[in-house]
Amino acid sequence: LIAIPAMCDVVASTLMFIALTLVDASVYQMMRGLIVFITALFSIIFLSEFYTDILPALVLIVGGIALVGVASIQNSSGSGKGTGSTILGICLLIGS
C-alpha cells in the first residue's frame, strides 16, 4: 500500500526536475505556488469542506500564477530558451 503514493511522488518529482531544466528557477518557484490551490481543491473534493473566506485568496493565487506563466512565455524567446520548451516546462509543472 505504501508503494502507490511513493510511485506518485517519484513521478511528480521527476516531472518537476525535468520542468526545472526547461524554465527559469524563479518561474519554477512561482509555479510551485499552485500547490496551495491543489490542496484546497482536494479539501473540497475529499473532505467536502469549502470555506468562502478562502475564495479570494485562491483567485489571487491562480491569477498571480497565470501572470507569471504568461510573462515567462512572452519573455522566453529572448532568454535563449525556446517558447516551446517553456510551455512544456510549465505544463509539466502543472501536471506534477
Backbone as XML, in Angstrom:
<?xml version="1.0"?>
<chain id="A" units="angstrom">
  <residue number="1" name="LEU">
    <atom name="N" x="0.815" y="-1.199" z="0.000"/>
    <atom name="CA" x="0.000" y="0.000" z="0.000"/>
    <atom name="C" x="0.861" y="1.267" z="0.000"/>
  </residue>
  <residue number="2" name="ILE">
    <atom name="N" x="2.053" y="1.170" z="0.533"/>
    <atom name="CA" x="2.930" y="2.338" z="0.569"/>
    <atom name="C" x="3.540" y="2.611" z="-0.803"/>
  </residue>
  <residue number="3" name="ALA">
    <atom name="N" x="3.607" y="1.591" z="-1.644"/>
    <atom name="CA" x="4.240" y="1.748" z="-2.952"/>
    <atom name="C" x="3.457" y="2.685" z="-3.868"/>
  </residue>
  <residue number="4" name="ILE">
    <atom name="N" x="2.145" y="2.727" z="-3.737"/>
    <atom name="CA" x="1.336" y="3.563" z="-4.631"/>
    <atom name="C" x="1.626" y="5.047" z="-4.419"/>
  </residue>
  <residue number="5" name="PRO">
    <atom name="N" x="1.530" y="5.599" z="-3.202"/>
    <atom name="CA" x="1.865" y="7.009" z="-3.038"/>
    <atom name="C" x="3.345" y="7.296" z="-3.283"/>
  </residue>
  <residue number="6" name="ALA">
    <atom name="N" x="4.203" y="6.310" z="-3.006"/>
    <atom name="CA" x="5.631" y="6.512" z="-3.261"/>
    <atom name="C" x="5.897" y="6.657" z="-4.754"/>
  </residue>
  <residue number="7" name="MET">
    <atom name="N" x="5.240" y="5.861" z="-5.568"/>
    <atom name="CA" x="5.419" y="5.973" z="-7.018"/>
    <atom name="C" x="4.835" y="7.287" z="-7.543"/>
  </residue>
  <residue number="8" name="CYS">
    <atom name="N" x="3.729" y="7.721" z="-6.972"/>
    <atom name="CA" x="3.174" y="9.023" z="-7.361"/>
    <atom name="C" x="4.155" y="10.139" z="-7.045"/>
  </residue>
  <residue number="9" name="ASP">
    <atom name="N" x="4.810" y="10.054" z="-5.903"/>
    <atom name="CA" x="5.794" y="11.058" z="-5.525"/>
    <atom name="C" x="7.006" y="11.015" z="-6.445"/>
  </residue>
  <residue number="10" name="VAL">
    <atom name="N" x="7.445" y="9.833" z="-6.820"/>
    <atom name="CA" x="8.587" y="9.707" z="-7.737"/>
    <atom name="C" x="8.247" y="10.310" z="-9.097"/>
  </residue>
  <residue number="11" name="VAL">
    <atom name="N" x="7.059" y="10.027" z="-9.596"/>
    <atom name="CA" x="6.655" y="10.582" z="-10.897"/>
    <atom name="C" x="6.552" y="12.103" z="-10.819"/>
  </residue>
  <residue number="12" name="ALA">
    <atom name="N" x="5.940" y="12.621" z="-9.763"/>
    <atom name="CA" x="5.795" y="14.070" z="-9.610"/>
    <atom name="C" x="7.159" y="14.746" z="-9.475"/>
  </residue>
  <residue number="13" name="SER">
    <atom name="N" x="8.056" y="14.161" z="-8.710"/>
    <atom name="CA" x="9.393" y="14.741" z="-8.547"/>
    <atom name="C" x="10.172" y="14.724" z="-9.853"/>
  </residue>
  <residue number="14" name="THR">
    <atom name="N" x="10.041" y="13.646" z="-10.603"/>
    <atom name="CA" x="10.721" y="13.562" z="-11.890"/>
    <atom name="C" x="10.202" y="14.617" z="-12.854"/>
  </residue>
  <residue number="15" name="LEU">
    <atom name="N" x="8.880" y="14.785" z="-12.900"/>
    <atom name="CA" x="8.304" y="15.814" z="-13.773"/>
    <atom name="C" x="8.768" y="17.208" z="-13.366"/>
  </residue>
  <residue number="16" name="MET">
    <atom name="N" x="8.856" y="17.454" z="-12.057"/>
    <atom name="CA" x="9.306" y="18.771" z="-11.589"/>
    <atom name="C" x="10.760" y="19.026" z="-11.942"/>
  </residue>
  <residue number="17" name="PHE">
    <atom name="N" x="11.609" y="18.007" z="-11.821"/>
    <atom name="CA" x="13.019" y="18.202" z="-12.135"/>
    <atom name="C" x="13.231" y="18.409" z="-13.636"/>
  </residue>
  <residue number="18" name="ILE">
    <atom name="N" x="12.449" y="17.732" z="-14.456"/>
    <atom name="CA" x="12.526" y="17.963" z="-15.897"/>
    <atom name="C" x="12.052" y="19.377" z="-16.212"/>
  </residue>
  <residue number="19" name="ALA">
    <atom name="N" x="10.979" y="19.806" z="-15.569"/>
    <atom name="CA" x="10.463" y="21.156" z="-15.790"/>
    <atom name="C" x="11.474" y="22.208" z="-15.346"/>
  </residue>
  <residue number="20" name="LEU">
    <atom name="N" x="12.227" y="21.925" z="-14.297"/>
    <atom name="CA" x="13.226" y="22.873" z="-13.810"/>
    <atom name="C" x="14.311" y="23.114" z="-14.852"/>
  </residue>
  <residue number="21" name="THR">
    <atom name="N" x="14.604" y="22.115" z="-15.669"/>
    <atom name="CA" x="15.601" y="22.305" z="-16.726"/>
    <atom name="C" x="15.039" y="23.097" z="-17.902"/>
  </residue>
  <residue number="22" name="LEU">
    <atom name="N" x="13.717" y="23.181" z="-18.006"/>
    <atom name="CA" x="13.102" y="23.845" z="-19.148"/>
    <atom name="C" x="12.689" y="25.288" z="-18.875"/>
  </residue>
  <residue number="23" name="VAL">
    <atom name="N" x="12.508" y="25.657" z="-17.615"/>
    <atom name="CA" x="12.100" y="27.022" z="-17.280"/>
    <atom name="C" x="13.116" y="27.624" z="-16.315"/>
  </residue>
  <residue number="24" name="ASP">
    <atom name="N" x="13.037" y="28.929" z="-16.137"/>
    <atom name="CA" x="13.910" y="29.605" z="-15.182"/>
    <atom name="C" x="13.550" y="29.188" z="-13.760"/>
  </residue>
  <residue number="25" name="ALA">
    <atom name="N" x="14.521" y="29.283" z="-12.868"/>
    <atom name="CA" x="14.306" y="28.871" z="-11.480"/>
    <atom name="C" x="13.243" y="29.728" z="-10.800"/>
  </residue>
  <residue number="26" name="SER">
    <atom name="N" x="13.211" y="31.018" z="-11.111"/>
    <atom name="CA" x="12.214" y="31.892" z="-10.482"/>
    <atom name="C" x="10.802" y="31.524" z="-10.923"/>
  </residue>
  <residue number="27" name="VAL">
    <atom name="N" x="10.638" y="31.189" z="-12.181"/>
    <atom name="CA" x="9.329" y="30.777" z="-12.680"/>
    <atom name="C" x="8.938" y="29.441" z="-12.051"/>
  </residue>
  <residue number="28" name="TYR">
    <atom name="N" x="9.908" y="28.559" z="-11.924"/>
    <atom name="CA" x="9.666" y="27.262" z="-11.288"/>
    <atom name="C" x="9.132" y="27.447" z="-9.872"/>
  </residue>
  <residue number="29" name="GLN">
    <atom name="N" x="9.776" y="28.304" z="-9.095"/>
    <atom name="CA" x="9.353" y="28.530" z="-7.710"/>
    <atom name="C" x="7.959" y="29.147" z="-7.648"/>
  </residue>
  <residue number="30" name="MET">
    <atom name="N" x="7.687" y="30.100" z="-8.520"/>
    <atom name="CA" x="6.361" y="30.735" z="-8.504"/>
    <atom name="C" x="5.273" y="29.755" z="-8.930"/>
  </residue>
  <residue number="31" name="MET">
    <atom name="N" x="5.563" y="28.928" z="-9.919"/>
    <atom name="CA" x="4.567" y="27.976" z="-10.383"/>
    <atom name="C" x="4.309" y="26.883" z="-9.341"/>
  </residue>
  <residue number="32" name="ARG">
    <atom name="N" x="5.276" y="26.618" z="-8.480"/>
    <atom name="CA" x="5.074" y="25.648" z="-7.412"/>
    <atom name="C" x="4.068" y="26.156" z="-6.380"/>
  </residue>
  <residue number="33" name="GLY">
    <atom name="N" x="3.776" y="27.445" z="-6.408"/>
    <atom name="CA" x="2.775" y="28.009" z="-5.518"/>
    <atom name="C" x="1.375" y="27.499" z="-5.809"/>
  </residue>
  <residue number="34" name="LEU">
    <atom name="N" x="1.215" y="26.822" z="-6.931"/>
    <atom name="CA" x="-0.084" y="26.268" z="-7.289"/>
    <atom name="C" x="-0.492" y="25.135" z="-6.347"/>
  </residue>
  <residue number="35" name="ILE">
    <atom name="N" x="0.441" y="24.620" z="-5.572"/>
    <atom name="CA" x="0.147" y="23.537" z="-4.642"/>
    <atom name="C" x="-0.897" y="23.963" z="-3.603"/>
  </residue>
  <residue number="36" name="VAL">
    <atom name="N" x="-0.949" y="25.248" z="-3.281"/>
    <atom name="CA" x="-1.962" y="25.748" z="-2.340"/>
    <atom name="C" x="-3.350" y="25.567" z="-2.934"/>
  </residue>
  <residue number="37" name="PHE">
    <atom name="N" x="-3.493" y="25.880" z="-4.212"/>
    <atom name="CA" x="-4.777" y="25.722" z="-4.896"/>
    <atom name="C" x="-5.160" y="24.247" z="-4.993"/>
  </residue>
  <residue number="38" name="ILE">
    <atom name="N" x="-4.191" y="23.397" z="-5.317"/>
    <atom name="CA" x="-4.451" y="21.963" z="-5.433"/>
    <atom name="C" x="-4.898" y="21.386" z="-4.082"/>
  </residue>
  <residue number="39" name="THR">
    <atom name="N" x="-4.251" y="21.817" z="-3.009"/>
    <atom name="CA" x="-4.618" y="21.343" z="-1.676"/>
    <atom name="C" x="-6.041" y="21.773" z="-1.316"/>
  </residue>
  <residue number="40" name="ALA">
    <atom name="N" x="-6.387" y="23.009" z="-1.637"/>
    <atom name="CA" x="-7.753" y="23.480" z="-1.378"/>
    <atom name="C" x="-8.763" y="22.715" z="-2.222"/>
  </residue>
  <residue number="41" name="LEU">
    <atom name="N" x="-8.404" y="22.419" z="-3.458"/>
    <atom name="CA" x="-9.291" y="21.655" z="-4.334"/>
    <atom name="C" x="-9.511" y="20.245" z="-3.791"/>
  </residue>
  <residue number="42" name="PHE">
    <atom name="N" x="-8.430" y="19.597" z="-3.325"/>
    <atom name="CA" x="-8.575" y="18.266" z="-2.733"/>
    <atom name="C" x="-9.378" y="18.312" z="-1.442"/>
  </residue>
  <residue number="43" name="SER">
    <atom name="N" x="-9.264" y="19.393" z="-0.695"/>
    <atom name="CA" x="-10.055" y="19.547" z="0.523"/>
    <atom name="C" x="-11.544" y="19.608" z="0.195"/>
  </residue>
  <residue number="44" name="ILE">
    <atom name="N" x="-11.865" y="20.277" z="-0.888"/>
    <atom name="CA" x="-13.264" y="20.369" z="-1.298"/>
    <atom name="C" x="-13.767" y="19.010" z="-1.795"/>
  </residue>
  <residue number="45" name="ILE">
    <atom name="N" x="-12.947" y="18.334" z="-2.595"/>
    <atom name="CA" x="-13.375" y="17.064" z="-3.195"/>
    <atom name="C" x="-13.485" y="15.953" z="-2.151"/>
  </residue>
  <residue number="46" name="PHE">
    <atom name="N" x="-12.428" y="15.762" z="-1.362"/>
    <atom name="CA" x="-12.386" y="14.600" z="-0.484"/>
    <atom name="C" x="-12.994" y="14.839" z="0.891"/>
  </residue>
  <residue number="47" name="LEU">
    <atom name="N" x="-12.920" y="16.053" z="1.378"/>
    <atom name="CA" x="-13.436" y="16.337" z="2.715"/>
    <atom name="C" x="-14.766" y="17.077" z="2.710"/>
  </residue>
  <residue number="48" name="SER">
    <atom name="N" x="-15.199" y="17.502" z="1.553"/>
    <atom name="CA" x="-16.443" y="18.272" z="1.391"/>
    <atom name="C" x="-16.456" y="19.515" z="2.266"/>
  </residue>
  <residue number="49" name="GLU">
    <atom name="N" x="-15.293" y="20.143" z="2.400"/>
    <atom name="CA" x="-15.192" y="21.375" z="3.176"/>
    <atom name="C" x="-14.866" y="22.525" z="2.235"/>
  </residue>
  <residue number="50" name="PHE">
    <atom name="N" x="-15.739" y="23.502" z="2.201"/>
    <atom name="CA" x="-15.496" y="24.675" z="1.381"/>
    <atom name="C" x="-15.779" y="25.913" z="2.218"/>
  </residue>
  <residue number="51" name="TYR">
    <atom name="N" x="-14.766" y="26.714" z="2.375"/>
    <atom name="CA" x="-14.901" y="27.950" z="3.138"/>
    <atom name="C" x="-14.849" y="29.118" z="2.171"/>
  </residue>
  <residue number="52" name="THR">
    <atom name="N" x="-15.886" y="29.938" z="2.215"/>
    <atom name="CA" x="-15.960" y="31.041" z="1.259"/>
    <atom name="C" x="-14.940" y="32.134" z="1.551"/>
  </residue>
  <residue number="53" name="ASP">
    <atom name="N" x="-14.392" y="32.170" z="2.754"/>
    <atom name="CA" x="-13.430" y="33.226" z="3.057"/>
    <atom name="C" x="-12.066" y="32.972" z="2.404"/>
  </residue>
  <residue number="54" name="ILE">
    <atom name="N" x="-11.792" y="31.747" z="1.937"/>
    <atom name="CA" x="-10.523" y="31.497" z="1.256"/>
    <atom name="C" x="-10.629" y="31.686" z="-0.251"/>
  </residue>
  <residue number="55" name="LEU">
    <atom name="N" x="-11.844" y="31.884" z="-0.758"/>
    <atom name="CA" x="-12.036" y="32.022" z="-2.204"/>
    <atom name="C" x="-11.269" y="33.202" z="-2.801"/>
  </residue>
  <residue number="56" name="PRO">
    <atom name="N" x="-11.276" y="34.394" z="-2.192"/>
    <atom name="CA" x="-10.484" y="35.492" z="-2.776"/>
    <atom name="C" x="-8.983" y="35.187" z="-2.815"/>
  </residue>
  <residue number="57" name="ALA">
    <atom name="N" x="-8.497" y="34.497" z="-1.804"/>
    <atom name="CA" x="-7.077" y="34.141" z="-1.792"/>
    <atom name="C" x="-6.761" y="33.163" z="-2.916"/>
  </residue>
  <residue number="58" name="LEU">
    <atom name="N" x="-7.623" y="32.196" z="-3.140"/>
    <atom name="CA" x="-7.393" y="31.237" z="-4.215"/>
    <atom name="C" x="-7.445" y="31.906" z="-5.580"/>
  </residue>
  <residue number="59" name="VAL">
    <atom name="N" x="-8.345" y="32.851" z="-5.748"/>
    <atom name="CA" x="-8.422" y="33.588" z="-7.014"/>
    <atom name="C" x="-7.147" y="34.392" z="-7.236"/>
  </residue>
  <residue number="60" name="LEU">
    <atom name="N" x="-6.644" y="35.024" z="-6.192"/>
    <atom name="CA" x="-5.398" y="35.785" z="-6.315"/>
    <atom name="C" x="-4.205" y="34.875" z="-6.626"/>
  </residue>
  <residue number="61" name="ILE">
    <atom name="N" x="-4.163" y="33.709" z="-6.012"/>
    <atom name="CA" x="-3.069" y="32.773" z="-6.271"/>
    <atom name="C" x="-3.087" y="32.311" z="-7.723"/>
  </residue>
  <residue number="62" name="VAL">
    <atom name="N" x="-4.243" y="31.895" z="-8.204"/>
    <atom name="CA" x="-4.341" y="31.420" z="-9.582"/>
    <atom name="C" x="-4.055" y="32.559" z="-10.564"/>
  </residue>
  <residue number="63" name="GLY">
    <atom name="N" x="-4.555" y="33.752" z="-10.262"/>
    <atom name="CA" x="-4.279" y="34.904" z="-11.130"/>
    <atom name="C" x="-2.808" y="35.254" z="-11.175"/>
  </residue>
  <residue number="64" name="GLY">
    <atom name="N" x="-2.149" y="35.227" z="-10.033"/>
    <atom name="CA" x="-0.715" y="35.525" z="-9.983"/>
    <atom name="C" x="0.109" y="34.488" z="-10.718"/>
  </residue>
  <residue number="65" name="ILE">
    <atom name="N" x="-0.240" y="33.241" z="-10.567"/>
    <atom name="CA" x="0.488" y="32.180" z="-11.263"/>
    <atom name="C" x="0.249" y="32.263" z="-12.766"/>
  </residue>
  <residue number="66" name="ALA">
    <atom name="N" x="-0.957" y="32.613" z="-13.162"/>
    <atom name="CA" x="-1.234" y="32.793" z="-14.591"/>
    <atom name="C" x="-0.410" y="33.942" z="-15.155"/>
  </residue>
  <residue number="67" name="LEU">
    <atom name="N" x="-0.288" y="35.031" z="-14.403"/>
    <atom name="CA" x="0.529" y="36.166" z="-14.866"/>
    <atom name="C" x="1.995" y="35.773" z="-15.007"/>
  </residue>
  <residue number="68" name="VAL">
    <atom name="N" x="2.501" y="35.021" z="-14.051"/>
    <atom name="CA" x="3.896" y="34.570" z="-14.120"/>
    <atom name="C" x="4.102" y="33.666" z="-15.329"/>
  </residue>
  <residue number="69" name="GLY">
    <atom name="N" x="3.165" y="32.756" z="-15.570"/>
    <atom name="CA" x="3.275" y="31.860" z="-16.719"/>
    <atom name="C" x="3.238" y="32.594" z="-18.041"/>
  </residue>
  <residue number="70" name="VAL">
    <atom name="N" x="2.319" y="33.535" z="-18.175"/>
    <atom name="CA" x="2.219" y="34.306" z="-19.417"/>
    <atom name="C" x="3.463" y="35.159" z="-19.632"/>
  </residue>
  <residue number="71" name="ALA">
    <atom name="N" x="3.945" y="35.803" z="-18.580"/>
    <atom name="CA" x="5.152" y="36.626" z="-18.700"/>
    <atom name="C" x="6.364" y="35.772" z="-19.056"/>
  </residue>
  <residue number="72" name="SER">
    <atom name="N" x="6.434" y="34.579" z="-18.511"/>
    <atom name="CA" x="7.544" y="33.689" z="-18.824"/>
    <atom name="C" x="7.510" y="33.253" z="-20.285"/>
  </residue>
  <residue number="73" name="ILE">
    <atom name="N" x="6.333" y="32.954" z="-20.772"/>
    <atom name="CA" x="6.203" y="32.544" z="-22.177"/>
    <atom name="C" x="6.547" y="33.697" z="-23.101"/>
  </residue>
  <residue number="74" name="GLN">
    <atom name="N" x="6.114" y="34.907" z="-22.757"/>
    <atom name="CA" x="6.403" y="36.068" z="-23.600"/>
    <atom name="C" x="7.886" y="36.407" z="-23.619"/>
  </residue>
  <residue number="75" name="ASN">
    <atom name="N" x="8.578" y="36.215" z="-22.506"/>
    <atom name="CA" x="9.997" y="36.564" z="-22.424"/>
    <atom name="C" x="10.925" y="35.404" z="-22.744"/>
  </residue>
  <residue number="76" name="SER">
    <atom name="N" x="10.394" y="34.249" z="-23.067"/>
    <atom name="CA" x="11.249" y="33.086" z="-23.282"/>
    <atom name="C" x="12.033" y="33.161" z="-24.582"/>
  </residue>
  <residue number="77" name="SER">
    <atom name="N" x="11.540" y="33.891" z="-25.562"/>
    <atom name="CA" x="12.259" y="33.947" z="-26.839"/>
    <atom name="C" x="13.559" y="34.740" z="-26.718"/>
  </residue>
  <residue number="78" name="GLY">
    <atom name="N" x="13.640" y="35.689" z="-25.803"/>
    <atom name="CA" x="14.845" y="36.486" z="-25.653"/>
    <atom name="C" x="15.849" y="35.911" z="-24.677"/>
  </residue>
  <residue number="79" name="SER">
    <atom name="N" x="15.472" y="34.914" z="-23.891"/>
    <atom name="CA" x="16.362" y="34.395" z="-22.855"/>
    <atom name="C" x="17.202" y="33.209" z="-23.314"/>
  </residue>
  <residue number="80" name="GLY">
    <atom name="N" x="17.097" y="32.808" z="-24.556"/>
    <atom name="CA" x="17.868" y="31.679" z="-25.049"/>
    <atom name="C" x="17.108" y="30.370" z="-25.020"/>
  </residue>
  <residue number="81" name="LYS">
    <atom name="N" x="16.090" y="30.277" z="-24.200"/>
    <atom name="CA" x="15.256" y="29.082" z="-24.166"/>
    <atom name="C" x="14.091" y="29.306" z="-25.113"/>
  </residue>
  <residue number="82" name="GLY">
    <atom name="N" x="13.719" y="28.285" z="-25.835"/>
    <atom name="CA" x="12.632" y="28.421" z="-26.790"/>
    <atom name="C" x="11.282" y="28.520" z="-26.115"/>
  </residue>
  <residue number="83" name="THR">
    <atom name="N" x="10.342" y="29.080" z="-26.848"/>
    <atom name="CA" x="8.987" y="29.221" z="-26.320"/>
    <atom name="C" x="8.353" y="27.854" z="-26.091"/>
  </residue>
  <residue number="84" name="GLY">
    <atom name="N" x="8.622" y="26.917" z="-26.986"/>
    <atom name="CA" x="8.058" y="25.577" z="-26.847"/>
    <atom name="C" x="8.535" y="24.868" z="-25.598"/>
  </residue>
  <residue number="85" name="SER">
    <atom name="N" x="9.826" y="25.014" z="-25.280"/>
    <atom name="CA" x="10.338" y="24.353" z="-24.078"/>
    <atom name="C" x="9.787" y="25.004" z="-22.809"/>
  </residue>
  <residue number="86" name="THR">
    <atom name="N" x="9.573" y="26.309" z="-22.851"/>
    <atom name="CA" x="8.982" y="26.983" z="-21.687"/>
    <atom name="C" x="7.542" y="26.530" z="-21.472"/>
  </residue>
  <residue number="87" name="ILE">
    <atom name="N" x="6.786" y="26.433" z="-22.546"/>
    <atom name="CA" x="5.396" y="25.967" z="-22.434"/>
    <atom name="C" x="5.368" y="24.526" z="-21.932"/>
  </residue>
  <residue number="88" name="LEU">
    <atom name="N" x="6.262" y="23.691" z="-22.446"/>
    <atom name="CA" x="6.333" y="22.301" z="-21.981"/>
    <atom name="C" x="6.701" y="22.244" z="-20.502"/>
  </residue>
  <residue number="89" name="GLY">
    <atom name="N" x="7.649" y="23.069" z="-20.073"/>
    <atom name="CA" x="8.040" y="23.096" z="-18.669"/>
    <atom name="C" x="6.899" y="23.519" z="-17.765"/>
  </residue>
  <residue number="90" name="ILE">
    <atom name="N" x="6.142" y="24.517" z="-18.183"/>
    <atom name="CA" x="5.002" y="24.975" z="-17.389"/>
    <atom name="C" x="3.923" y="23.891" z="-17.322"/>
  </residue>
  <residue number="91" name="CYS">
    <atom name="N" x="3.695" y="23.213" z="-18.429"/>
    <atom name="CA" x="2.707" y="22.119" z="-18.437"/>
    <atom name="C" x="3.154" y="20.972" z="-17.536"/>
  </residue>
  <residue number="92" name="LEU">
    <atom name="N" x="4.450" y="20.668" z="-17.537"/>
    <atom name="CA" x="4.953" y="19.613" z="-16.656"/>
    <atom name="C" x="4.801" y="19.999" z="-15.191"/>
  </residue>
  <residue number="93" name="LEU">
    <atom name="N" x="5.042" y="21.269" z="-14.887"/>
    <atom name="CA" x="4.859" y="21.724" z="-13.507"/>
    <atom name="C" x="3.406" y="21.632" z="-13.060"/>
  </residue>
  <residue number="94" name="ILE">
    <atom name="N" x="2.506" y="22.021" z="-13.933"/>
    <atom name="CA" x="1.092" y="21.934" z="-13.585"/>
    <atom name="C" x="0.671" y="20.470" z="-13.450"/>
  </residue>
  <residue number="95" name="GLY">
    <atom name="N" x="1.200" y="19.622" z="-14.318"/>
    <atom name="CA" x="0.868" y="18.197" z="-14.255"/>
    <atom name="C" x="1.437" y="17.490" z="-13.044"/>
  </residue>
  <residue number="96" name="SER">
    <atom name="N" x="2.568" y="17.998" z="-12.562"/>
    <atom name="CA" x="3.181" y="17.315" z="-11.418"/>
    <atom name="C" x="2.429" y="17.637" z="-10.157"/>
  </residue>
</chain>
